[in-house]
Tab-separated table of C-alpha atoms in Angstrom:
chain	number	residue	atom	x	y	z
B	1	UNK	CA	-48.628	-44.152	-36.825
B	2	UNK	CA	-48.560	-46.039	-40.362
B	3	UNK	CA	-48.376	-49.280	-40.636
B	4	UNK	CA	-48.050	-50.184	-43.794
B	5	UNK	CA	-45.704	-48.663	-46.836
B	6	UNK	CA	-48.423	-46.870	-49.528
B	7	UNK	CA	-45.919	-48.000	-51.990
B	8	UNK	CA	-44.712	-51.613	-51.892
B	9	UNK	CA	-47.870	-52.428	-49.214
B	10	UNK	CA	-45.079	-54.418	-46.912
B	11	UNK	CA	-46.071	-53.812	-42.978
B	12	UNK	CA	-43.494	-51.501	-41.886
B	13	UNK	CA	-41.753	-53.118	-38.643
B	14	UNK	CA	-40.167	-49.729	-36.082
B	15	UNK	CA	-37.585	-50.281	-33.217
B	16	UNK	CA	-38.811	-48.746	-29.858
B	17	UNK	CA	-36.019	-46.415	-30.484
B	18	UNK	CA	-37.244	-45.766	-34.171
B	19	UNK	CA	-40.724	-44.825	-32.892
B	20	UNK	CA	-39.217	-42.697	-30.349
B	21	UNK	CA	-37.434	-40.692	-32.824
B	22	UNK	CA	-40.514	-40.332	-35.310
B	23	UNK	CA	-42.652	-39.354	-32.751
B	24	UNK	CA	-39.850	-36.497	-31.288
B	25	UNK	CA	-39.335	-35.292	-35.269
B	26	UNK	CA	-43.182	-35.578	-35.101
B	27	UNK	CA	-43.430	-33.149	-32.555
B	28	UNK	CA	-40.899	-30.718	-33.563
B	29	UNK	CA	-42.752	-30.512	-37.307
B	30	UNK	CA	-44.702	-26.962	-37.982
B	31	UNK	CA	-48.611	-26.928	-38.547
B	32	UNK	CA	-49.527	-28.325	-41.858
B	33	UNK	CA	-45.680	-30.143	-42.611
B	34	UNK	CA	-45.271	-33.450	-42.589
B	35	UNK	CA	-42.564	-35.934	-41.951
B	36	UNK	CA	-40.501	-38.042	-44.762
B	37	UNK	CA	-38.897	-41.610	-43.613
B	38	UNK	CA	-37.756	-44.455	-46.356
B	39	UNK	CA	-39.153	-47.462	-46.540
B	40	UNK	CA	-36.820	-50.014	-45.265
B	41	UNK	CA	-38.083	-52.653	-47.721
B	42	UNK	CA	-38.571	-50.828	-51.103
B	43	UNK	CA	-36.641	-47.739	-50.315
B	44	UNK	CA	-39.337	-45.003	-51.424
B	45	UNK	CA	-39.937	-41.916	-49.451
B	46	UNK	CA	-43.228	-42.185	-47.012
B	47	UNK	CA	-44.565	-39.042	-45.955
B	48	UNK	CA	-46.273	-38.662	-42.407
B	49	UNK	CA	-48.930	-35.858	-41.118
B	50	UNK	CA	-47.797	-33.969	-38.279
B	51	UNK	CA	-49.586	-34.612	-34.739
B	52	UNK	CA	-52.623	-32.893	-33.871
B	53	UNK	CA	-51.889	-30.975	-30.361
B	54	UNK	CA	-54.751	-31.706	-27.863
B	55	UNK	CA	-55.262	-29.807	-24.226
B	56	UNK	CA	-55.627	-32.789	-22.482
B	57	UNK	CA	-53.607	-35.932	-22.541
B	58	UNK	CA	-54.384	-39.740	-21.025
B	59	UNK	CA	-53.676	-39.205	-17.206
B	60	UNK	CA	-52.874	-42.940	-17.470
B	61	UNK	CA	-50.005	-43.279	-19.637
B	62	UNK	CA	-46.784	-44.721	-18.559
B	63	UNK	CA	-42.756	-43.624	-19.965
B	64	UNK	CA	-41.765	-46.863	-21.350
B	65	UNK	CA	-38.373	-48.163	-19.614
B	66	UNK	CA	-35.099	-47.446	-20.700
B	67	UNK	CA	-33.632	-49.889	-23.350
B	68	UNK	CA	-31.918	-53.035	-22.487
B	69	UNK	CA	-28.131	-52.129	-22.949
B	70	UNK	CA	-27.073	-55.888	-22.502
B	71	UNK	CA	-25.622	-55.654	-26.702
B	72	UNK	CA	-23.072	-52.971	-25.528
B	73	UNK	CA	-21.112	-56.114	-24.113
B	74	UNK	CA	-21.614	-58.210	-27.323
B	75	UNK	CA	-19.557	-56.366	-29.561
B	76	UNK	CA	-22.678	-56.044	-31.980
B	77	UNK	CA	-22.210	-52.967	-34.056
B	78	UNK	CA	-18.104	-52.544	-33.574
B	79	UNK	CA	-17.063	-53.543	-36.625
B	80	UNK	CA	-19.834	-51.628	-39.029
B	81	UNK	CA	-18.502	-49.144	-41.382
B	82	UNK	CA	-17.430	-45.370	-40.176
B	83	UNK	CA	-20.228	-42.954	-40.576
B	84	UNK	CA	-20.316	-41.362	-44.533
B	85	UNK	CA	-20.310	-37.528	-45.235
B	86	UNK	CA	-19.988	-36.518	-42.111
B	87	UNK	CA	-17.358	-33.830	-41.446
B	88	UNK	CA	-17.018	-31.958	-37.941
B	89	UNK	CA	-17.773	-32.128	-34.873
B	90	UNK	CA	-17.999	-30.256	-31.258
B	91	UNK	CA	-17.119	-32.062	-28.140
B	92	UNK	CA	-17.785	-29.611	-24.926
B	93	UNK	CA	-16.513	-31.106	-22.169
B	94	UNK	CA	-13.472	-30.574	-19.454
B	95	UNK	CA	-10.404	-32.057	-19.515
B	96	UNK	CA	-10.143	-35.219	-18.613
B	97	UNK	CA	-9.695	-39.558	-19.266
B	98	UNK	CA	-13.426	-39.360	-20.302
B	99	UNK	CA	-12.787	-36.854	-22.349
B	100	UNK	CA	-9.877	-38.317	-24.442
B	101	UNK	CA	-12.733	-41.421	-24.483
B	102	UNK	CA	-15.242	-39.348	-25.803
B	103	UNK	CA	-12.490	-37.441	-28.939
B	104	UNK	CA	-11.260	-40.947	-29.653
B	105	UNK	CA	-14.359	-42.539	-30.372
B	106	UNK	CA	-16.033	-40.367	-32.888
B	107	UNK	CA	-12.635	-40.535	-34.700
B	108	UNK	CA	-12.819	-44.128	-34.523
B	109	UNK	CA	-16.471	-43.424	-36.842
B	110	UNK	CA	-14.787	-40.852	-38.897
B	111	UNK	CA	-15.497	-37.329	-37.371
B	112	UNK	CA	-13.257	-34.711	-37.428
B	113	UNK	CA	-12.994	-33.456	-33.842
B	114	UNK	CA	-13.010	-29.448	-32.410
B	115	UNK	CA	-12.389	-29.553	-28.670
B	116	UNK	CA	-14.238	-26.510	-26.740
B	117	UNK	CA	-13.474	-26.075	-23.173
B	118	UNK	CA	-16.231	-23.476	-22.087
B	119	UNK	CA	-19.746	-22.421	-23.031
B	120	UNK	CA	-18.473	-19.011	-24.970
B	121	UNK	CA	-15.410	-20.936	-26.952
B	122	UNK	CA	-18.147	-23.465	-27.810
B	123	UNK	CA	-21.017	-20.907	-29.472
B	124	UNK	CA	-17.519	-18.565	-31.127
B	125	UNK	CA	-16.416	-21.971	-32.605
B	126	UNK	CA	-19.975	-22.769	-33.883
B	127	UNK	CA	-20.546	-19.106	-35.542
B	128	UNK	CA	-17.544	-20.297	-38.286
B	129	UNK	CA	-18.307	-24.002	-38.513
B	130	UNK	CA	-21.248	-25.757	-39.777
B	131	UNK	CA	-21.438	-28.867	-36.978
B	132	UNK	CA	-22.343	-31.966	-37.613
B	133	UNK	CA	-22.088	-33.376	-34.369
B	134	UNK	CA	-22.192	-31.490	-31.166
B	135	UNK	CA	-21.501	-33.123	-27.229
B	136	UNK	CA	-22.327	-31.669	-24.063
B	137	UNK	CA	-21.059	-32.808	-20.609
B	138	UNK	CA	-23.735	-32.061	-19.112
B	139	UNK	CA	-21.764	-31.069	-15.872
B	140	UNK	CA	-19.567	-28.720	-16.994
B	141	UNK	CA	-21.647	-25.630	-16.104
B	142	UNK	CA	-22.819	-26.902	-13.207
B	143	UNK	CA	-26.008	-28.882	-14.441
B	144	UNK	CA	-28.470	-28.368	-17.257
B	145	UNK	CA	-30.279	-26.082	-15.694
B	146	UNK	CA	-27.761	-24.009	-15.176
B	147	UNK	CA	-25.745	-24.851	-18.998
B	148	UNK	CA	-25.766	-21.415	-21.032
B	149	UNK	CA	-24.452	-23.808	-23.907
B	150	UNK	CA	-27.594	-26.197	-23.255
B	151	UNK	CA	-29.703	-23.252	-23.684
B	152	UNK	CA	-28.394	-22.065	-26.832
B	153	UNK	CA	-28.176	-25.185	-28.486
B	154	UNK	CA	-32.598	-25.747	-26.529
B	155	UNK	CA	-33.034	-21.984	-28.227
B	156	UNK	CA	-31.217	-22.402	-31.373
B	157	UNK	CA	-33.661	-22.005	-35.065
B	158	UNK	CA	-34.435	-25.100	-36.209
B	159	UNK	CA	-33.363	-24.302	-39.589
B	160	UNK	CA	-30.025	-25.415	-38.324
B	161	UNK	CA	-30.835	-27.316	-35.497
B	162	UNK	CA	-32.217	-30.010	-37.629
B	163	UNK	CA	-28.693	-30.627	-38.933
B	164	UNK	CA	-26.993	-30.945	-35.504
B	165	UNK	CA	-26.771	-34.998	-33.790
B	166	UNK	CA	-27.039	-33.407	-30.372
B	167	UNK	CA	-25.530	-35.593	-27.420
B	168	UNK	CA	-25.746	-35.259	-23.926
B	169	UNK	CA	-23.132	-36.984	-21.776
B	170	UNK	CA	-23.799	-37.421	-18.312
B	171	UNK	CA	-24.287	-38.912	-14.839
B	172	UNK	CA	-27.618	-39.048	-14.191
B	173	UNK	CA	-28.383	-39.612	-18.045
B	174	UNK	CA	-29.552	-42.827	-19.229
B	175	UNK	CA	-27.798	-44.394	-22.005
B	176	UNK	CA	-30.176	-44.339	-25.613
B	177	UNK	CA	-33.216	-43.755	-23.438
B	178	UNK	CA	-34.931	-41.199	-26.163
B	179	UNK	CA	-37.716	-40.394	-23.712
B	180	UNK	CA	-34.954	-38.613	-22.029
B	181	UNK	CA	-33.070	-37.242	-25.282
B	182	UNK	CA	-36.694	-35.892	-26.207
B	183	UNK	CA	-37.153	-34.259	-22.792
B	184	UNK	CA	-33.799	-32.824	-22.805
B	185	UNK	CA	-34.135	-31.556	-26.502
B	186	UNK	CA	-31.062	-33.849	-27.471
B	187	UNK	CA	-30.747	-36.545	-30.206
B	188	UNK	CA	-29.262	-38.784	-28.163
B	189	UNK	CA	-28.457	-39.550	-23.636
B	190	UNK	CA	-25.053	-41.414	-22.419
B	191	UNK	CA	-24.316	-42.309	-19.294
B	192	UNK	CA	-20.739	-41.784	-17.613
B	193	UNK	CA	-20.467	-45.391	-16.984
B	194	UNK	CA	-21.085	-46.617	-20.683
B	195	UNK	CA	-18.520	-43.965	-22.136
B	196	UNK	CA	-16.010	-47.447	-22.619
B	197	UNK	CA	-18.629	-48.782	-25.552
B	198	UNK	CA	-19.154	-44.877	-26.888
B	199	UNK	CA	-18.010	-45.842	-30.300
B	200	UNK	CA	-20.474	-48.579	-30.521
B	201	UNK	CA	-22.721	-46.411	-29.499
B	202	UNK	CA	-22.070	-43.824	-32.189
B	203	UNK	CA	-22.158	-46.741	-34.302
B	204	UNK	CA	-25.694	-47.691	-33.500
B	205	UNK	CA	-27.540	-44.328	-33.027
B	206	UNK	CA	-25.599	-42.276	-36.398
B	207	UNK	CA	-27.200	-45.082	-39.025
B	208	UNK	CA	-30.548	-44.975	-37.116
B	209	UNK	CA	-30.761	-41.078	-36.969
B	210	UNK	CA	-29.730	-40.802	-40.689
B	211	UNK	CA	-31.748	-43.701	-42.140
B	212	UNK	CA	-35.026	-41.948	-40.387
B	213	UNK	CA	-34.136	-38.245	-40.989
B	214	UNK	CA	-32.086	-38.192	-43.928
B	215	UNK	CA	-34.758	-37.938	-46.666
B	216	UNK	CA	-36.160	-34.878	-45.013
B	217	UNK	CA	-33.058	-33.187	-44.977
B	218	UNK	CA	-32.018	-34.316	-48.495
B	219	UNK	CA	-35.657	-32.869	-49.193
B	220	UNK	CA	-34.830	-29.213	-47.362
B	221	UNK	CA	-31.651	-29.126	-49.000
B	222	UNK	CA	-32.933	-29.448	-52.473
B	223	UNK	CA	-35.295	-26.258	-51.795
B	224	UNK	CA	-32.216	-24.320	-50.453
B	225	UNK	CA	-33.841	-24.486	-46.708
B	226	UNK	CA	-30.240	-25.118	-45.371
């Protein structure tokens, strides 16, 4: 991965969580496309080769852990600024007091909220409606592997999956552990138990996602790929 921005020569300094997400854009590129990020120090664009796809991989390599959540309790990130520009989004998920968590907090960062109680009301909804934001619970059908909706959104073109902040809420998922989200062909894993600091959260990952992605997408737009 680069090290250093071609433009203003500063060493360019990634999160684990920011290398995680190059790395899944990375592997989601086509042959011969590459990847644009900004330079967090002189703001130009930085464009990155795709990866080369080898048969064989290092039989040695570990999964690095998940991510120390011990800031949740800090209150780091509450008071930022509500996300910018972006206008709708999906929330798929029963009934329920974890629900009403879920709808409140991505008001709380400025989303405008469409509630979708099965798997068919869900994919109707998102024929008319140009999603920013889509959530799962990921036990609503039963499981992932049994989730029509999960397979839809797993299936869905890339020419508008690209513009979707995909989140799976869960269980057994393990809060910002993008290992996971990239195994699960999501943009971003919550645990049940963390749903109370959800709107930090959204607060945390949103910036991230749009800071690395959002020069690529400006990019498509311009050349009418949206």
């Amino acid at each position: 991965m680069i090290t250093n921005c071609p433009q203003c020569r500063k060493k360019l300094r990634f999160s684990d969580a920011q290398k995680a997400k190059i790395l899944m854009a990375l592997e989601n590129l086509a042959p011969g496309k590459q990847l644009t990020i900004k330079c967090p120090h002189c703001r130009a664009s930085i464009k990155i080769d795709g990866l080369e796809r080898t048969a064989e991989t290092g039989g040695d390599l570990q999964p690095p852990a998940p991510p120390d959540l011990d800031w949740l309790t800090t209150g780091r990130f509450a008071g930022e600024e509500k996300v910018e520009d972006v206008p709708m989004s999906l929330v798929l998920f029963a009934d329920s007091p974890e629900r009403n968590r879920v709808v409140e907090a991505m008001k709380s960062v400025g989303y405008q909220v469409v509630i979708a109680e099965t798997a068919e009301e869900a994919k109707k909804r998102m024929q008319f409606v140009n999603f920013s934001c889509v959530t799962l619970h990921t036990e609503l059908e039963g499981g992932l592997e049994n989730s029509v909706f999960h397979d839809y959104m797993r299936k869905m073109s890339m020419d508008r999956r690209r513009y979707i902040f995909y989140i799976l809420i869960g269980p057994e998922q393990r809060t910002l552990y993008n290992l996971e989200a990239l195994s699960t062909s999501a943009n971003l894993v919550v645990s049940e138990k963390n749903l109370k600091y959800f709107d930090v959260i959204l607060r945390k990952s949103i910036p991230e996602y749009e800071e690395l992605f959002g020069p690529i997408l400006e990019e498509l737009a311009a050349y009418g790929k949206r």
